[in-house]
Amino acid sequence: MRADASENTLAVIGCGVIGSGWAARALAAGMRVQAWDPDPDAVRRFQKNIDTAWPALVRRGLAGGASREALHFFTDLDRALQGADLVQENAPERLVIKQTLLADIDARVPEQVLIGSSTSGITASELQAQCHRAPGRVIVAHPFNPVYLLPLVELVGGQHTHRDQMESARAQYERLGMRPLIVRREIEGHIADRLMEALWREALHLVNDGVATTEEVDAAIVYGAGLRWSLMGTFLTFHLAGGEGGMRHMLEQFGPALKQPWTRLEAPELTPELIERVASGSEFQAGGRSVAALEARRDRFLGELLEVVERYWPEQEGLGGRI
């Protein structure tokens, strides 16, 4: 069951897949959602995305007072921002667009209102550059798709951000049922995307070099590493690989192998041949199922998996501390 956040109002600015995910999560937490997007077709797509998310959220458990009736879509930005306790910006991943929009939002909302950006690669200091009213409250708040189910949100402050603003951000996103990870310093791509990009580059090389199909690469993750990662992540997995000696023994025994040229750090050239291999392989894996059908299958799986993972969270907190 989600914590009740019914006294809070989330302003969702930009209503694509990520913005819709934030809105659905907030509604499930009992919040009021005020959404805005300049695209005339946005409200239709927005409602469709909420329809997709809602069954999984119902299965997960709604907070007291949670209702889809608490969703309000506005064509006027001021009305969408009015009374918001938290603003979540989800504009296209282009620096000038985000800087212009965030500067506009910064000028309109009270100084104590936190403004989070869902950016996956832009730094918080870059986002703050055109904000003059209260730039420190403009931070990176990077979630993962589907936002309405996956709990991680990476929080990154910029050069104007103070520690108390980050702690306030942590508390606000926890009320949304998120697991905030405060990133210690700014870096392009933050943490999780950098790790995923490294795996993605290796996967493309394996397909490009004819070592494996897309289906075989995915099987290597689904039935192997991914099962361990969902509980322990990377470092604790390798700690166990060292037996009783733990990570120290593992590095002594296998550390020299890190020098072997297994890894390709640069992505392969996206030739027409590689694009065809990746696209046709992915379509074969889909097996004729629509994206909507695959999303529904994914959401059922993630909901059940989260129930298992959550049973181990207190133990994980004892091992690794609070994130």
Tab-separated table of C-alpha atoms in Angstrom:
chain	number	residue	atom	x	y	z
A	1	MET	CA	0.000	0.000	0.000
A	2	ARG	CA	1.274	3.435	-0.888
A	3	ALA	CA	1.736	6.255	1.585
A	4	ASP	CA	-1.065	8.821	1.612
A	5	ALA	CA	0.108	12.068	-0.010
A	6	SER	CA	-3.359	13.524	-0.485
A	7	GLU	CA	-2.447	17.001	0.751
A	8	ASN	CA	0.111	17.491	-2.012
A	9	THR	CA	-0.266	18.728	-5.567
A	10	LEU	CA	2.092	17.678	-8.343
A	11	ALA	CA	2.410	19.811	-11.468
A	12	VAL	CA	3.410	17.635	-14.414
A	13	ILE	CA	4.916	19.766	-17.180
A	14	GLY	CA	5.262	17.746	-20.374
A	15	CYS	CA	2.923	14.788	-20.758
A	16	GLY	CA	4.715	12.156	-22.796
A	17	VAL	CA	5.496	8.655	-21.533
A	18	ILE	CA	7.586	9.882	-18.596
A	19	GLY	CA	5.239	12.716	-17.616
A	20	SER	CA	2.279	10.343	-17.770
A	21	GLY	CA	4.159	7.909	-15.564
A	22	TRP	CA	4.776	10.591	-12.944
A	23	ALA	CA	1.110	11.570	-13.055
A	24	ALA	CA	-0.078	7.988	-12.623
A	25	ARG	CA	2.281	7.414	-9.681
A	26	ALA	CA	1.152	10.619	-7.984
A	27	LEU	CA	-2.521	9.791	-8.453
A	28	ALA	CA	-1.949	6.358	-6.923
A	29	ALA	CA	-0.279	8.065	-3.944
A	30	GLY	CA	-3.385	10.160	-3.354
A	31	MET	CA	-2.051	13.380	-4.824
A	32	ARG	CA	-3.765	15.957	-6.986
A	33	VAL	CA	-2.137	16.213	-10.419
A	34	GLN	CA	-2.160	19.333	-12.599
A	35	ALA	CA	-0.790	18.605	-16.054
A	36	TRP	CA	0.283	20.833	-18.945
A	37	ASP	CA	1.609	20.201	-22.436
A	38	PRO	CA	1.611	22.509	-25.490
A	39	ASP	CA	0.844	19.674	-27.937
A	40	PRO	CA	-2.866	19.745	-28.915
A	41	ASP	CA	-2.900	15.935	-29.023
A	42	ALA	CA	-1.210	15.570	-25.642
A	43	VAL	CA	-4.347	15.133	-23.560
A	44	ARG	CA	-5.485	12.135	-25.630
A	45	ARG	CA	-2.117	10.402	-25.377
A	46	PHE	CA	-1.867	11.372	-21.714
A	47	GLN	CA	-5.185	9.742	-20.842
A	48	LYS	CA	-4.259	6.650	-22.854
A	49	ASN	CA	-1.011	6.297	-20.910
A	50	ILE	CA	-2.868	6.639	-17.596
A	51	ASP	CA	-5.267	3.918	-18.785
A	52	THR	CA	-2.276	1.662	-19.429
A	53	ALA	CA	-0.729	2.308	-16.016
A	54	TRP	CA	-3.805	2.166	-13.815
A	55	PRO	CA	-4.445	-1.629	-13.681
A	56	ALA	CA	-0.894	-2.250	-12.459
A	57	LEU	CA	-1.260	0.475	-9.830
A	58	VAL	CA	-4.531	-0.980	-8.596
A	59	ARG	CA	-2.841	-4.375	-8.217
A	60	ARG	CA	-0.002	-2.724	-6.284
A	61	GLY	CA	-2.430	-0.971	-3.958
A	62	LEU	CA	-3.671	2.601	-3.954
A	63	ALA	CA	-3.302	5.123	-1.136
A	64	GLY	CA	-6.358	6.225	0.757
A	65	GLY	CA	-8.287	8.777	-1.274
A	66	ALA	CA	-6.448	7.944	-4.499
A	67	SER	CA	-8.582	8.766	-7.510
A	68	ARG	CA	-8.178	9.388	-11.209
A	69	GLU	CA	-10.624	12.247	-10.718
A	70	ALA	CA	-7.757	14.153	-9.089
A	71	LEU	CA	-6.166	14.574	-12.528
A	72	HIS	CA	-6.618	17.963	-14.208
A	73	PHE	CA	-5.196	18.918	-17.591
A	74	PHE	CA	-4.619	22.590	-18.436
A	75	THR	CA	-3.658	24.429	-21.586
A	76	ASP	CA	-2.567	27.424	-19.476
A	77	LEU	CA	0.802	26.989	-17.751
A	78	ASP	CA	-0.038	29.330	-14.856
A	79	ARG	CA	-3.108	27.284	-13.956
A	80	ALA	CA	-1.130	24.050	-14.055
A	81	LEU	CA	1.490	25.502	-11.695
A	82	GLN	CA	-0.941	27.217	-9.305
A	83	GLY	CA	-0.771	25.741	-5.814
A	84	ALA	CA	1.739	23.039	-6.771
A	85	ASP	CA	3.904	21.644	-3.979
A	86	LEU	CA	6.229	19.937	-6.470
A	87	VAL	CA	6.850	20.557	-10.181
A	88	GLN	CA	8.103	17.783	-12.452
A	89	GLU	CA	9.383	18.900	-15.872
A	90	ASN	CA	9.434	16.329	-18.694
A	91	ALA	CA	10.216	18.335	-21.828
A	92	PRO	CA	12.183	16.864	-24.762
A	93	GLU	CA	15.836	16.133	-24.004
A	94	ARG	CA	17.215	19.290	-25.597
A	95	LEU	CA	19.129	21.771	-23.481
A	96	VAL	CA	17.717	25.003	-24.916
A	97	ILE	CA	14.110	23.778	-24.605
A	98	LYS	CA	14.598	22.705	-21.013
A	99	GLN	CA	16.500	25.839	-19.990
A	100	THR	CA	13.831	28.106	-21.463
A	101	LEU	CA	10.957	26.179	-19.900
A	102	LEU	CA	12.583	25.853	-16.487
A	103	ALA	CA	13.425	29.564	-16.408
A	104	ASP	CA	9.763	30.285	-17.135
A	105	ILE	CA	8.614	27.936	-14.364
A	106	ASP	CA	11.194	29.352	-11.936
A	107	ALA	CA	9.815	32.853	-12.533
A	108	ARG	CA	6.215	31.763	-11.899
A	109	VAL	CA	6.221	29.559	-8.786
A	110	PRO	CA	7.061	30.476	-5.161
A	111	GLU	CA	10.711	30.098	-4.174
A	112	GLN	CA	10.103	27.191	-1.789
A	113	VAL	CA	8.557	24.966	-4.480
A	114	LEU	CA	10.939	22.289	-5.713
A	115	ILE	CA	11.325	21.902	-9.489
A	116	GLY	CA	12.555	18.495	-10.631
A	117	SER	CA	13.630	17.657	-14.172
A	118	SER	CA	13.331	14.136	-15.565
A	119	THR	CA	16.405	14.660	-17.739
A	120	SER	CA	18.497	11.561	-18.333
A	121	GLY	CA	21.709	13.307	-19.352
A	122	ILE	CA	21.743	17.069	-18.721
A	123	THR	CA	23.376	18.327	-15.533
A	124	ALA	CA	21.521	20.308	-12.888
A	125	SER	CA	23.879	23.290	-13.219
A	126	GLU	CA	23.057	23.485	-16.929
A	127	LEU	CA	19.346	23.378	-16.083
A	128	GLN	CA	19.771	26.175	-13.519
A	129	ALA	CA	21.737	28.476	-15.833
A	130	GLN	CA	18.795	30.631	-16.982
A	131	CYS	CA	16.878	30.531	-13.671
A	132	HIS	CA	17.251	33.726	-11.648
A	133	ARG	CA	14.572	33.608	-8.939
A	134	ALA	CA	15.614	30.513	-6.986
A	135	PRO	CA	17.933	28.400	-9.158
A	136	GLY	CA	18.998	26.054	-6.361
A	137	ARG	CA	15.587	24.412	-6.189
A	138	VAL	CA	15.878	23.333	-9.839
A	139	ILE	CA	17.369	19.832	-9.677
A	140	VAL	CA	17.626	16.625	-11.660
A	141	ALA	CA	14.981	14.098	-10.615
A	142	HIS	CA	15.588	11.293	-13.093
A	143	PRO	CA	13.169	8.322	-12.964
A	144	PHE	CA	13.009	5.053	-14.887
A	145	ASN	CA	10.347	3.752	-17.234
A	146	PRO	CA	7.715	2.747	-16.264
A	147	VAL	CA	7.801	5.559	-13.718
A	148	TYR	CA	4.559	4.413	-12.111
A	149	LEU	CA	6.176	1.113	-11.042
A	150	LEU	CA	9.955	1.462	-10.852
A	151	PRO	CA	10.880	3.227	-7.601
A	152	LEU	CA	14.379	4.605	-8.279
A	153	VAL	CA	14.761	8.350	-8.807
A	154	GLU	CA	18.219	9.893	-9.131
A	155	LEU	CA	18.396	13.306	-7.447
A	156	VAL	CA	21.223	15.629	-8.473
A	157	GLY	CA	21.734	19.187	-7.283
A	158	GLY	CA	23.560	21.904	-9.187
A	159	GLN	CA	26.028	24.621	-8.274
A	160	HIS	CA	23.287	26.704	-6.625
A	161	THR	CA	21.665	23.849	-4.701
A	162	HIS	CA	21.972	23.635	-0.917
A	163	ARG	CA	21.981	20.480	1.184
A	164	ASP	CA	18.634	21.269	2.802
A	165	GLN	CA	17.044	21.523	-0.647
A	166	MET	CA	18.252	18.021	-1.479
A	167	GLU	CA	16.925	16.638	1.783
A	168	SER	CA	13.595	18.296	1.100
A	169	ALA	CA	13.623	16.701	-2.343
A	170	ARG	CA	14.354	13.299	-0.827
A	171	ALA	CA	11.342	13.618	1.474
A	172	GLN	CA	9.015	14.764	-1.307
A	173	TYR	CA	9.885	11.905	-3.632
A	174	GLU	CA	9.652	9.392	-0.796
A	175	ARG	CA	6.045	10.532	-0.323
A	176	LEU	CA	5.529	9.458	-3.933
A	177	GLY	CA	6.697	5.978	-3.011
A	178	MET	CA	10.086	6.481	-4.703
A	179	ARG	CA	13.521	5.293	-3.582
A	180	PRO	CA	15.590	8.486	-3.963
A	181	LEU	CA	19.288	8.141	-4.724
A	182	ILE	CA	21.137	11.399	-4.138
A	183	VAL	CA	24.030	11.525	-6.604
A	184	ARG	CA	27.140	12.888	-4.898
A	185	ARG	CA	28.312	15.085	-7.780
A	186	GLU	CA	27.165	16.091	-11.224
A	187	ILE	CA	28.059	13.838	-14.116
A	188	GLU	CA	26.502	13.444	-17.558
A	189	GLY	CA	24.089	10.526	-17.558
A	190	HIS	CA	24.057	10.371	-13.751
A	191	ILE	CA	24.616	6.807	-12.459
A	192	ALA	CA	22.126	4.263	-13.763
A	193	ASP	CA	22.060	5.440	-17.377
A	194	ARG	CA	25.860	5.314	-17.573
A	195	LEU	CA	25.750	1.699	-16.421
A	196	MET	CA	22.960	0.822	-18.840
A	197	GLU	CA	24.742	2.541	-21.727
A	198	ALA	CA	27.858	0.439	-21.107
A	199	LEU	CA	25.797	-2.750	-21.304
A	200	TRP	CA	23.926	-1.439	-24.367
A	201	ARG	CA	27.192	-0.779	-26.232
A	202	GLU	CA	28.457	-4.283	-25.478
A	203	ALA	CA	25.132	-5.769	-26.592
A	204	LEU	CA	25.322	-3.929	-29.917
A	205	HIS	CA	28.844	-5.209	-30.507
A	206	LEU	CA	27.783	-8.808	-29.806
A	207	VAL	CA	24.967	-8.528	-32.342
A	208	ASN	CA	27.078	-6.631	-34.851
A	209	ASP	CA	29.895	-9.196	-34.678
A	210	GLY	CA	27.510	-12.127	-35.117
A	211	VAL	CA	28.256	-13.512	-31.650
A	212	ALA	CA	24.614	-13.511	-30.583
A	213	THR	CA	21.122	-12.491	-31.645
A	214	THR	CA	19.091	-9.923	-29.734
A	215	GLU	CA	17.109	-12.775	-28.212
A	216	GLU	CA	20.271	-14.521	-26.988
A	217	VAL	CA	21.695	-11.333	-25.493
A	218	ASP	CA	18.464	-10.720	-23.609
A	219	ALA	CA	18.392	-14.337	-22.406
A	220	ALA	CA	21.868	-13.859	-20.920
A	221	ILE	CA	20.481	-11.054	-18.751
A	222	VAL	CA	17.011	-12.453	-17.991
A	223	TYR	CA	18.177	-15.890	-16.839
A	224	GLY	CA	21.563	-14.915	-15.433
A	225	ALA	CA	22.909	-11.577	-14.314
A	226	GLY	CA	19.537	-9.810	-14.161
A	227	LEU	CA	18.166	-12.167	-11.522
A	228	ARG	CA	21.056	-11.397	-9.191
A	229	TRP	CA	21.087	-7.688	-9.966
A	230	SER	CA	17.449	-7.275	-8.915
A	231	LEU	CA	18.476	-8.076	-5.335
A	232	MET	CA	22.160	-7.266	-4.961
A	233	GLY	CA	23.300	-5.008	-7.760
A	234	THR	CA	26.823	-5.200	-9.149
A	235	PHE	CA	29.234	-4.872	-6.240
A	236	LEU	CA	27.495	-7.151	-3.756
A	237	THR	CA	27.129	-9.782	-6.501
A	238	PHE	CA	30.893	-9.777	-7.021
A	239	HIS	CA	31.461	-9.728	-3.243
A	240	LEU	CA	29.691	-13.091	-3.064
A	241	ALA	CA	31.706	-14.348	-6.040
A	242	GLY	CA	34.819	-14.181	-3.835
A	243	GLY	CA	33.491	-16.813	-1.444
A	244	GLU	CA	34.476	-16.407	2.191
A	245	GLY	CA	37.137	-13.914	1.180
A	246	GLY	CA	34.520	-11.653	-0.354
A	247	MET	CA	35.356	-8.802	-2.700
A	248	ARG	CA	39.040	-8.677	-1.709
A	249	HIS	CA	39.588	-12.271	-2.739
A	250	MET	CA	37.508	-11.835	-5.895
A	251	LEU	CA	39.651	-8.891	-7.026
A	252	GLU	CA	42.871	-10.753	-6.233
A	253	GLN	CA	41.729	-13.797	-8.210
A	254	PHE	CA	39.852	-12.225	-11.124
A	255	GLY	CA	41.187	-8.661	-11.101
A	256	PRO	CA	43.904	-9.335	-13.693
A	257	ALA	CA	41.181	-10.411	-16.155
A	258	LEU	CA	39.931	-6.843	-16.148
A	259	LYS	CA	42.988	-5.964	-18.209
A	260	GLN	CA	42.001	-8.406	-20.930
A	261	PRO	CA	40.441	-6.692	-23.973
A	262	TRP	CA	36.951	-8.178	-23.636
A	263	THR	CA	35.199	-4.856	-23.427
A	264	ARG	CA	34.630	-2.393	-26.258
A	265	LEU	CA	34.128	1.056	-24.745
A	266	GLU	CA	32.953	2.728	-27.952
A	267	ALA	CA	29.628	1.922	-29.572
A	268	PRO	CA	29.741	0.287	-33.010
A	269	GLU	CA	28.797	2.268	-36.073
A	270	LEU	CA	25.026	2.096	-36.576
A	271	THR	CA	25.197	0.775	-40.105
A	272	PRO	CA	22.010	-0.157	-41.997
A	273	GLU	CA	22.980	-3.803	-41.508
A	274	LEU	CA	23.259	-3.457	-37.727
A	275	ILE	CA	20.010	-1.506	-37.500
A	276	GLU	CA	18.287	-4.264	-39.459
A	277	ARG	CA	19.714	-6.996	-37.225
A	278	VAL	CA	18.646	-5.218	-34.042
A	279	ALA	CA	15.210	-4.175	-35.294
A	280	SER	CA	14.302	-7.502	-36.920
A	281	GLY	CA	15.615	-9.413	-33.913
A	282	SER	CA	13.508	-7.339	-31.536
A	283	GLU	CA	10.436	-7.783	-33.726
A	284	PHE	CA	11.016	-11.565	-33.723
A	285	GLN	CA	11.181	-11.514	-29.922
A	286	ALA	CA	7.917	-9.571	-29.755
A	287	GLY	CA	6.311	-12.499	-31.582
A	288	GLY	CA	3.567	-10.426	-33.168
A	289	ARG	CA	2.464	-8.952	-29.828
A	290	SER	CA	1.674	-5.240	-29.789
A	291	VAL	CA	3.622	-2.784	-27.669
A	292	ALA	CA	0.526	-2.394	-25.473
A	293	ALA	CA	0.376	-6.151	-24.889
A	294	LEU	CA	4.080	-6.252	-24.044
A	295	GLU	CA	3.683	-3.309	-21.658
A	296	ALA	CA	0.844	-5.072	-19.854
A	297	ARG	CA	2.960	-8.231	-19.543
A	298	ARG	CA	5.905	-6.169	-18.273
A	299	ASP	CA	3.767	-4.384	-15.702
A	300	ARG	CA	2.318	-7.614	-14.320
A	301	PHE	CA	5.808	-9.035	-13.996
A	302	LEU	CA	7.287	-5.916	-12.388
A	303	GLY	CA	4.416	-5.707	-9.900
A	304	GLU	CA	4.987	-9.288	-8.775
A	305	LEU	CA	8.777	-8.853	-8.755
A	306	LEU	CA	8.537	-5.695	-6.646
A	307	GLU	CA	6.509	-7.590	-4.062
A	308	VAL	CA	9.434	-9.984	-3.694
A	309	VAL	CA	12.103	-7.271	-3.709
A	310	GLU	CA	10.233	-5.168	-1.147
A	311	ARG	CA	10.244	-8.052	1.311
A	312	TYR	CA	14.048	-7.830	1.288
A	313	TRP	CA	14.367	-4.019	1.409
A	314	PRO	CA	14.768	-3.689	5.206
A	315	GLU	CA	17.623	-6.205	5.059
A	316	GLN	CA	19.167	-4.352	2.120
A	317	GLU	CA	19.016	-1.078	4.031
A	318	GLY	CA	20.862	-2.719	6.889
A	319	LEU	CA	23.567	-3.915	4.501
A	320	GLY	CA	24.009	-0.847	2.387
A	321	GLY	CA	22.471	2.022	4.286
A	322	ARG	CA	19.796	4.381	3.123
A	323	ILE	CA	19.867	5.467	-0.494
